[in-house]
Coordinates of C-alpha atoms in Angstrom, one line a residue:
M1 CA 29.9 -7.3 -78.3
S2 CA 31.8 -6.7 -74.7
M3 CA 29.2 -4.0 -74.2
T4 CA 26.1 -5.3 -74.4
E5 CA 23.4 -6.1 -71.5
D6 CA 24.1 -9.9 -72.2
A7 CA 27.4 -9.6 -71.9
I8 CA 27.7 -7.6 -68.7
M9 CA 25.5 -9.4 -67.3
A10 CA 27.3 -13.0 -67.8
T11 CA 30.4 -11.3 -66.4
I12 CA 28.3 -10.2 -63.5
E13 CA 27.4 -14.1 -62.9
D14 CA 31.0 -15.0 -63.1
L15 CA 32.0 -13.2 -60.1
V16 CA 28.5 -13.8 -58.3
A17 CA 29.4 -17.4 -58.8
M18 CA 33.0 -17.1 -56.9
A19 CA 31.4 -15.2 -53.8
P20 CA 32.2 -14.4 -51.1
R21 CA 35.4 -12.4 -53.1
A22 CA 36.6 -11.5 -49.6
T23 CA 40.6 -10.4 -49.3
G24 CA 42.6 -13.2 -49.0
S25 CA 40.2 -15.9 -49.5
P26 CA 39.7 -18.6 -52.3
G27 CA 37.1 -16.1 -53.6
G28 CA 39.1 -13.1 -53.8
A29 CA 42.0 -15.2 -55.5
A30 CA 39.5 -16.6 -58.0
A31 CA 37.8 -13.4 -58.6
A32 CA 41.2 -11.4 -59.4
G33 CA 42.7 -14.7 -61.4
Y34 CA 39.4 -14.0 -63.6
V35 CA 40.2 -10.5 -64.5
E36 CA 43.5 -11.0 -65.4
R37 CA 42.4 -13.8 -67.9
R38 CA 40.0 -11.1 -69.1
F39 CA 41.9 -8.3 -69.5
A40 CA 44.8 -10.7 -70.9
A41 CA 42.1 -11.8 -73.9
A42 CA 41.4 -8.2 -74.5
G43 CA 44.6 -7.6 -75.1
L44 CA 45.7 -5.6 -72.7
T45 CA 49.4 -6.2 -70.9
T46 CA 48.2 -7.4 -67.1
E47 CA 50.4 -6.7 -63.7
V48 CA 49.1 -8.1 -59.9
L49 CA 50.0 -5.8 -57.1
E50 CA 50.1 -7.7 -54.3
V51 CA 49.6 -6.1 -50.8
P52 CA 49.7 -7.0 -47.5
S53 CA 46.5 -7.0 -45.9
F54 CA 43.9 -8.4 -43.2
S55 CA 41.3 -11.6 -43.1
W56 CA 39.2 -10.4 -39.5
R57 CA 37.1 -13.7 -39.2
A58 CA 34.2 -14.3 -35.8
G59 CA 34.1 -17.6 -34.2
T60 CA 31.6 -17.9 -31.7
C61 CA 29.2 -14.5 -31.2
A62 CA 26.7 -15.3 -28.6
V63 CA 24.0 -12.6 -26.6
S64 CA 22.6 -13.5 -23.2
V65 CA 20.7 -12.3 -20.9
G66 CA 19.8 -14.6 -17.6
G67 CA 21.0 -17.5 -19.4
E68 CA 18.2 -16.3 -22.3
S69 CA 19.9 -16.1 -25.9
V70 CA 19.1 -13.4 -28.4
A71 CA 20.7 -14.4 -32.1
C72 CA 23.2 -11.9 -33.1
A73 CA 25.9 -11.8 -35.7
P74 CA 29.1 -10.3 -35.1
I75 CA 30.6 -6.3 -35.9
L76 CA 33.1 -6.8 -38.7
H77 CA 36.5 -5.8 -37.6
S78 CA 35.6 -5.5 -34.0
A79 CA 37.7 -6.2 -31.0
L80 CA 40.8 -4.8 -32.3
P81 CA 43.6 -3.7 -30.3
A82 CA 45.4 -2.4 -33.0
H83 CA 45.2 -1.8 -36.7
D84 CA 48.0 -4.1 -37.8
W85 CA 47.0 -6.3 -34.9
T86 CA 46.6 -10.6 -35.9
G87 CA 46.0 -13.2 -34.2
A88 CA 43.0 -14.6 -32.2
A89 CA 41.4 -13.8 -28.8
E90 CA 38.0 -14.6 -27.0
H91 CA 36.0 -11.9 -25.2
R92 CA 33.6 -14.1 -22.5
I93 CA 32.0 -10.5 -20.8
E94 CA 29.4 -10.0 -18.5
A95 CA 28.4 -6.8 -17.4
R96 CA 25.9 -4.1 -16.6
V97 CA 24.4 -2.6 -19.9
V98 CA 23.7 0.6 -20.8
D99 CA 21.1 1.5 -23.0
I100 CA 22.0 4.9 -25.1
G101 CA 19.1 4.6 -27.8
D102 CA 20.1 6.5 -30.7
G103 CA 22.1 8.9 -28.3
R104 CA 25.7 9.4 -27.5
V105 CA 27.8 7.7 -25.6
R106 CA 29.0 11.2 -23.4
R107 CA 25.5 11.4 -22.1
H108 CA 26.0 8.2 -19.8
D109 CA 28.5 6.6 -17.4
V110 CA 29.6 3.3 -18.9
R111 CA 32.7 2.7 -17.4
G112 CA 33.1 -1.4 -17.1
A113 CA 29.6 -1.5 -19.2
I114 CA 28.5 -3.2 -22.4
V115 CA 26.8 0.1 -24.5
L116 CA 23.8 -0.5 -26.2
F117 CA 22.8 1.0 -29.2
D118 CA 20.5 2.0 -32.0
L119 CA 22.8 2.3 -35.5
T120 CA 21.5 5.2 -37.3
F121 CA 22.3 5.3 -40.7
D122 CA 22.9 9.6 -40.8
M123 CA 23.4 10.8 -44.5
T124 CA 20.1 10.7 -47.0
V125 CA 20.2 11.3 -50.7
A126 CA 19.1 15.2 -49.8
H127 CA 22.3 15.7 -48.1
S128 CA 24.1 15.2 -51.3
L129 CA 21.9 18.5 -52.6
P130 CA 24.4 21.0 -51.3
L131 CA 26.9 19.5 -54.0
T132 CA 24.9 19.1 -56.6
L133 CA 25.7 20.9 -60.2
F134 CA 23.5 19.1 -62.3
L135 CA 20.7 16.1 -61.5
H136 CA 19.3 14.7 -64.4
D137 CA 15.9 13.1 -63.3
P138 CA 13.1 12.7 -65.8
G139 CA 9.6 12.2 -64.4
R140 CA 11.5 13.4 -60.9
R141 CA 11.7 10.0 -59.6
V142 CA 14.6 11.5 -57.1
L143 CA 13.0 14.7 -55.8
R144 CA 10.3 12.6 -54.3
R145 CA 10.2 13.1 -50.7
E146 CA 10.2 9.5 -49.8
V147 CA 13.6 8.6 -52.1
L148 CA 15.2 12.4 -50.7
G149 CA 14.9 10.9 -47.4
S150 CA 15.9 7.0 -48.5
R151 CA 19.6 6.4 -46.9
N152 CA 23.0 4.6 -47.4
P153 CA 24.8 2.2 -45.6
Y154 CA 28.1 3.9 -45.6
V155 CA 27.7 6.6 -42.9
T156 CA 26.3 5.5 -39.9
S157 CA 26.5 5.8 -36.0
L158 CA 28.8 3.1 -35.4
A159 CA 32.2 4.6 -35.8
R160 CA 31.2 7.2 -33.4
T161 CA 29.8 4.8 -30.9
M162 CA 32.6 2.7 -30.6
T163 CA 35.1 5.1 -30.4
E164 CA 33.5 6.9 -27.7
A165 CA 32.4 3.8 -25.8
A166 CA 35.8 2.9 -25.7
A167 CA 37.2 6.1 -24.8
A168 CA 34.7 6.2 -21.8
G169 CA 35.7 3.0 -20.4
A170 CA 33.1 0.3 -21.8
V171 CA 33.9 -4.1 -22.7
G172 CA 31.4 -4.1 -25.3
V173 CA 29.1 -2.7 -27.2
I174 CA 26.0 -4.4 -28.8
G175 CA 24.4 -2.3 -32.1
V176 CA 20.6 -2.3 -32.7
L177 CA 19.5 -2.7 -37.0
R178 CA 16.5 -0.4 -35.7
D179 CA 16.3 1.5 -39.0
Y180 CA 17.3 -1.9 -41.1
P181 CA 15.1 -4.7 -42.7
D182 CA 14.8 -8.1 -40.9
S183 CA 18.7 -9.4 -41.4
R184 CA 21.5 -9.4 -39.1
N185 CA 23.9 -9.7 -42.4
Y186 CA 24.7 -6.0 -42.4
H187 CA 28.2 -6.5 -43.0
N188 CA 29.7 -3.3 -41.8
E189 CA 33.1 -2.0 -43.6
Y190 CA 36.4 -1.5 -41.8
Y191 CA 37.1 2.6 -42.0
R192 CA 40.2 3.3 -42.6
R193 CA 40.8 5.8 -39.8
T194 CA 38.7 4.0 -37.1
L195 CA 40.2 1.4 -34.7
F196 CA 36.9 -0.9 -33.3
P197 CA 38.4 -2.0 -30.3
L198 CA 35.7 -3.2 -28.4
P199 CA 34.2 -6.9 -29.3
G200 CA 30.4 -6.0 -31.0
A201 CA 27.6 -7.5 -31.7
W202 CA 24.6 -6.7 -34.2
V203 CA 20.9 -8.0 -33.4
T204 CA 17.6 -7.1 -35.4
R205 CA 14.9 -4.6 -34.8
A206 CA 12.9 -7.4 -33.5
E207 CA 15.5 -8.9 -31.5
G208 CA 16.9 -5.9 -29.9
A209 CA 13.7 -4.9 -28.6
R210 CA 13.0 -8.5 -26.9
L211 CA 16.6 -7.8 -25.0
R212 CA 15.3 -4.5 -24.1
R213 CA 12.6 -6.9 -22.6
L214 CA 14.7 -9.2 -20.8
L215 CA 17.0 -6.3 -19.2
R216 CA 13.9 -4.9 -17.5
G217 CA 14.5 -8.2 -15.0
A218 CA 18.5 -7.9 -15.1
S219 CA 20.8 -5.2 -16.0
A220 CA 23.7 -7.3 -17.3
A221 CA 23.8 -9.1 -20.1
R222 CA 26.6 -11.8 -21.4
L223 CA 28.6 -10.9 -25.1
T224 CA 30.4 -13.6 -26.3
L225 CA 33.0 -13.5 -29.2
D226 CA 35.8 -15.2 -30.8
V227 CA 37.9 -13.7 -33.3
T228 CA 41.0 -14.2 -35.5
R229 CA 43.3 -11.6 -37.8
T230 CA 45.6 -12.9 -39.9
E231 CA 47.8 -11.3 -42.8
V232 CA 47.2 -12.0 -46.3
V233 CA 47.8 -11.1 -49.9
S234 CA 45.5 -9.0 -51.6
R235 CA 45.5 -9.0 -55.6
T236 CA 44.9 -6.2 -57.3
V237 CA 44.8 -6.3 -61.0
I238 CA 46.1 -3.8 -63.5
G239 CA 45.3 -4.0 -67.4
M240 CA 47.3 -2.0 -69.8
L241 CA 46.3 -0.2 -73.3
P242 CA 49.4 1.5 -74.4
G243 CA 49.2 5.1 -75.8
R244 CA 51.7 7.1 -78.0
T245 CA 52.7 9.0 -74.3
T246 CA 52.4 8.0 -70.8
D247 CA 50.2 10.6 -69.8
A248 CA 47.1 7.8 -68.8
V249 CA 43.3 7.4 -68.4
M250 CA 42.8 5.1 -65.5
I251 CA 39.1 2.8 -65.5
Q252 CA 38.5 1.6 -61.9
S253 CA 36.3 -0.5 -59.9
H254 CA 37.0 -3.3 -56.8
H255 CA 36.7 -7.1 -57.3
D256 CA 36.2 -7.8 -53.7
S257 CA 33.4 -8.3 -51.8
I258 CA 32.0 -9.6 -48.3
G259 CA 28.8 -11.9 -49.3
P260 CA 27.4 -11.9 -52.8
G261 CA 28.7 -8.5 -54.1
A262 CA 26.2 -8.2 -57.0
V263 CA 25.8 -4.8 -57.1
E264 CA 28.9 -4.0 -55.1
D265 CA 30.8 -4.5 -57.2
A266 CA 30.8 -7.5 -59.7
S267 CA 28.4 -4.2 -61.4
G268 CA 31.3 -2.3 -61.5
T269 CA 33.9 -4.6 -62.2
A270 CA 32.3 -6.1 -65.0
E271 CA 31.8 -2.5 -66.6
V272 CA 35.4 -2.5 -66.2
I273 CA 36.0 -5.6 -68.2
A274 CA 33.4 -4.6 -70.8
L275 CA 35.3 -1.5 -71.5
A276 CA 38.8 -3.2 -72.2
E277 CA 37.5 -5.7 -74.2
H278 CA 35.7 -2.6 -75.9
Y279 CA 39.0 -0.5 -76.3
G280 CA 41.5 -3.6 -76.9
A281 CA 39.2 -4.7 -79.7
A282 CA 39.6 -1.4 -81.0
A283 CA 43.1 -1.6 -80.3
A284 CA 43.4 -5.0 -82.1
A285 CA 41.6 -3.6 -85.4
G286 CA 44.3 -0.8 -85.9
A287 CA 43.1 2.1 -83.6
T288 CA 45.8 4.1 -82.0
R289 CA 45.6 6.4 -79.2
E290 CA 47.3 9.7 -77.6
K291 CA 46.8 8.4 -74.2
T292 CA 47.6 5.2 -72.1
L293 CA 44.8 3.5 -70.9
L294 CA 44.9 1.7 -67.5
F295 CA 42.1 -0.7 -66.4
V296 CA 42.3 -1.6 -62.6
T297 CA 40.3 -3.3 -60.3
F298 CA 41.5 -3.1 -56.6
D299 CA 41.0 -5.8 -53.3
T300 CA 41.1 -4.5 -49.7
H301 CA 37.8 -1.9 -50.7
F302 CA 36.1 -3.9 -47.2
T303 CA 40.0 -4.5 -45.2
G304 CA 41.1 -1.4 -44.9
Y305 CA 42.2 -0.1 -48.5
Q306 CA 45.6 -0.9 -48.5
A307 CA 46.2 -1.6 -51.5
H308 CA 44.7 1.5 -52.8
R309 CA 47.0 3.6 -50.5
E310 CA 49.9 1.7 -52.4
F311 CA 49.1 2.1 -55.6
A312 CA 48.7 5.6 -55.3
R313 CA 52.0 6.0 -53.6
R314 CA 53.6 4.1 -56.3
H315 CA 51.6 5.0 -59.5
V316 CA 50.6 8.8 -58.6
L317 CA 53.0 9.9 -56.1
S318 CA 56.4 8.9 -56.5
P319 CA 58.5 10.6 -58.9
G320 CA 59.5 7.5 -60.6
A321 CA 56.0 6.4 -61.4
P322 CA 55.5 4.9 -64.9
W323 CA 52.6 7.1 -65.6
N324 CA 50.9 10.1 -65.6
I325 CA 47.3 9.5 -64.7
V326 CA 45.2 12.4 -65.9
L327 CA 41.9 11.2 -65.2
N328 CA 40.5 8.7 -62.9
A329 CA 36.9 7.0 -64.0
T330 CA 35.6 4.9 -61.3
I331 CA 32.5 2.5 -61.7
E332 CA 30.5 1.8 -58.6
H333 CA 27.1 -0.1 -57.9
I334 CA 24.6 0.0 -60.8
G335 CA 21.7 -1.1 -58.9
L336 CA 17.9 -1.5 -58.1
R337 CA 16.3 1.0 -55.4
A338 CA 14.8 -1.0 -52.8
V339 CA 12.4 -0.6 -49.6
E340 CA 11.8 -2.7 -46.5
G341 CA 9.3 -4.8 -47.9
A342 CA 6.0 -6.2 -46.2
D343 CA 7.7 -9.5 -45.2
G344 CA 10.7 -7.8 -43.5
G345 CA 13.2 -7.9 -46.2
F346 CA 14.4 -5.9 -49.2
A347 CA 12.1 -5.0 -51.6
S348 CA 12.6 -3.9 -55.1
T349 CA 11.3 -0.8 -56.7
G350 CA 12.0 -1.2 -60.0
E351 CA 13.7 2.3 -59.9
T352 CA 17.1 3.2 -60.5
E353 CA 18.6 3.8 -57.5
P354 CA 19.7 7.5 -57.3
R355 CA 23.6 7.9 -57.8
G356 CA 25.6 10.8 -58.2
I357 CA 29.3 11.2 -60.5
F358 CA 31.8 12.9 -58.1
V359 CA 33.6 15.5 -60.3
N360 CA 36.6 17.6 -59.9
V361 CA 37.2 18.3 -63.8
N362 CA 37.3 21.8 -65.5
P363 CA 34.1 23.4 -66.1
A364 CA 33.8 22.8 -69.7
F365 CA 34.1 19.1 -69.4
T366 CA 31.8 19.3 -66.5
G367 CA 29.3 20.7 -68.9
R368 CA 30.0 17.9 -71.4
I369 CA 29.8 15.2 -68.8
G370 CA 26.3 16.7 -67.9
R371 CA 25.5 16.0 -71.4
A372 CA 27.0 12.7 -72.0
V373 CA 24.6 11.9 -68.8
R374 CA 21.5 13.2 -70.4
R375 CA 22.1 11.5 -73.7
Q376 CA 23.0 7.9 -72.7
G377 CA 20.3 8.5 -70.4
L378 CA 22.1 8.0 -66.8
H379 CA 17.9 9.0 -64.8
G380 CA 18.3 9.5 -61.5
T381 CA 21.8 10.7 -61.8
S382 CA 23.4 13.8 -60.0
L383 CA 26.9 15.3 -60.7
L384 CA 28.4 16.1 -57.6
G385 CA 31.3 18.8 -57.3
A386 CA 34.3 17.4 -55.5
G387 CA 36.5 20.8 -56.2
L388 CA 36.7 22.4 -53.1
L389 CA 37.0 18.1 -51.0
E390 CA 40.1 18.0 -53.6
F391 CA 41.3 21.7 -52.0
L392 CA 40.9 20.1 -48.7
A393 CA 42.3 16.7 -49.3
S394 CA 39.4 15.2 -47.5
G395 CA 38.9 12.4 -50.1
I396 CA 35.4 11.0 -51.3
P397 CA 33.4 8.2 -50.1
T398 CA 34.1 6.1 -53.5
D399 CA 36.9 3.6 -54.4
A400 CA 39.0 6.3 -56.2
S401 CA 39.2 8.4 -52.5
F402 CA 43.4 7.8 -52.6
T403 CA 44.1 8.7 -56.5
F404 CA 41.7 12.0 -55.8
V405 CA 43.2 13.1 -52.7
S406 CA 46.5 12.2 -54.0
G407 CA 45.8 14.8 -57.2
V408 CA 44.3 12.8 -59.7
P409 CA 41.0 14.7 -61.4
T410 CA 38.3 12.1 -60.8
V411 CA 34.9 11.1 -62.4
S412 CA 33.2 8.8 -60.1
L413 CA 30.3 7.2 -60.2
I414 CA 28.3 5.8 -57.0
S415 CA 25.0 4.9 -55.5
G416 CA 24.0 4.0 -52.3
P417 CA 21.3 1.1 -51.7
L418 CA 20.9 0.3 -47.9
Y419 CA 21.2 -3.5 -49.1
L420 CA 24.8 -3.2 -49.9
Y421 CA 26.7 -4.3 -47.2
D422 CA 23.8 -7.4 -47.0
D423 CA 23.9 -10.8 -48.3
A424 CA 20.8 -9.5 -50.2
D425 CA 23.0 -7.8 -52.3
T426 CA 22.1 -10.5 -54.9
I427 CA 21.7 -10.8 -58.7
D428 CA 18.4 -9.7 -59.1
R429 CA 19.3 -6.5 -58.0
I430 CA 21.2 -5.3 -60.9
D431 CA 19.8 -2.9 -62.6
R432 CA 20.3 -4.2 -66.2
G433 CA 18.8 -1.4 -68.5
Q434 CA 21.8 0.5 -66.6
L435 CA 24.3 -1.7 -67.4
V436 CA 24.9 -0.2 -71.3
P437 CA 23.9 3.0 -70.8
V438 CA 26.7 3.5 -68.0
A439 CA 29.8 1.5 -69.9
R440 CA 28.6 4.1 -73.2
F441 CA 28.6 6.9 -70.7
F442 CA 32.0 6.3 -69.5
A443 CA 33.2 5.4 -73.0
D444 CA 32.0 8.9 -74.2
V445 CA 34.1 10.1 -70.7
V446 CA 37.6 8.4 -72.0
D447 CA 37.3 9.5 -75.5
D448 CA 36.7 13.2 -74.4
A449 CA 39.7 12.8 -72.1
E450 CA 41.8 11.3 -75.1
R451 CA 41.0 14.4 -76.9
R452 CA 42.2 16.9 -74.4
D453 CA 45.7 18.1 -73.0
G454 CA 45.9 15.9 -69.9
R455 CA 47.2 18.9 -67.8
M456 CA 43.8 21.1 -68.1
L457 CA 41.3 18.2 -67.0
G458 CA 41.5 19.1 -63.2
T459 CA 39.3 22.0 -62.2
M460 CA 42.8 24.1 -61.8
P461 CA 46.0 23.3 -64.2
A462 CA 48.1 20.5 -63.0
A463 CA 50.9 23.4 -62.4
L464 CA 48.6 24.2 -59.3
R465 CA 47.3 21.1 -58.2
R466 CA 50.8 20.0 -57.6
L467 CA 50.7 22.8 -54.8
L468 CA 47.6 21.6 -53.0
P469 CA 48.3 18.8 -49.8
R470 CA 48.9 15.3 -51.0
G471 CA 48.4 11.8 -49.6
R472 CA 46.7 12.5 -46.2
W473 CA 45.2 9.2 -45.3

């Protein structure tokens, strides 16, 4: 009964009730404990990988001009002097404001200034088309102009603006959520290669317009941000069903979240649990497998991916790794598409959010995966070729990136509804009708890999993959 809509939804509801499931928080610990108990009850051998990470918290966050306050929210992980910095800092900045709009910092003199910028979301659904090998789109819902032009919350101008502003001598940044619904709750990710050294705050589109009106009569603004960052312990849960060999297929998601985290990623975690229970029940009934199955829900997705890096070091790159992981299947974000509503919030369209499945597996396997997408009814789904990204060791924009660049053939499903980083990622955003099809699709992928030589699953044989650069993080 684990792979039914009601059962998967019940798991999602359990996880959302623990939110926020932030790394190092009570909710994060509760989520890890919950996953471990579910794995153990399914008959899996469990292990919790504990890895140091960081908890960033903001106290006072304020923006004002001439004594007039402008409502704001902190830019997460800003005001960090170093990636490993811990401590507390109070920032009280009064400085001239340089408004760059949606342009580049380098065109302005921002020394000693606060940079005011419009956050741009720089990647649309259409940008994935050059990588598309196959698209299952009955009714041509994805190929409509308004859908192709919709943007995800991952690729933005934040990292570029922050880096350029700091290098040019700015003292702070204020980001206007110009192309975002009426919400300050954009919980930006901590980009693992980009340090955010300046204090920063978000304002909504309306608040940004008001701020700009106030600045017509005064060129200076006051930015206040108090931050605390502490080292915490992350908890990544690993469940194992042993096969006859140490060749292993890994099924992965992440259980941590900043807000409610229904779509990101209670949905993916619930799918991993459902598949663990499915295969655990089969093993209890006497089924045997050639390949070991690993079920993993990661922590640290929002705090720097420290657990992902450590897992790859221990279990993929290390000569003493206990398993030979021949395939990674990653499940993220089973959500509905939303647009900005008449009330300024996120309005659901009732349609599946367009999604991609990154693959770097051999052509025959890719063809069978495409047929499984169609057979299981994963509408709005593209297969995205990641072979070149594997060769360049550049990673993929999913939770699987670290095992991917470490040389593991990968089938990674992800979508990017704009509400993912917002408190609007609530239970009603779940694409309920796709929960069972996604679970069945991944069962098809796992069962297909079980019947194949693990050395031949990738875009190139394992012996050649080992010659590529690995672990460039």
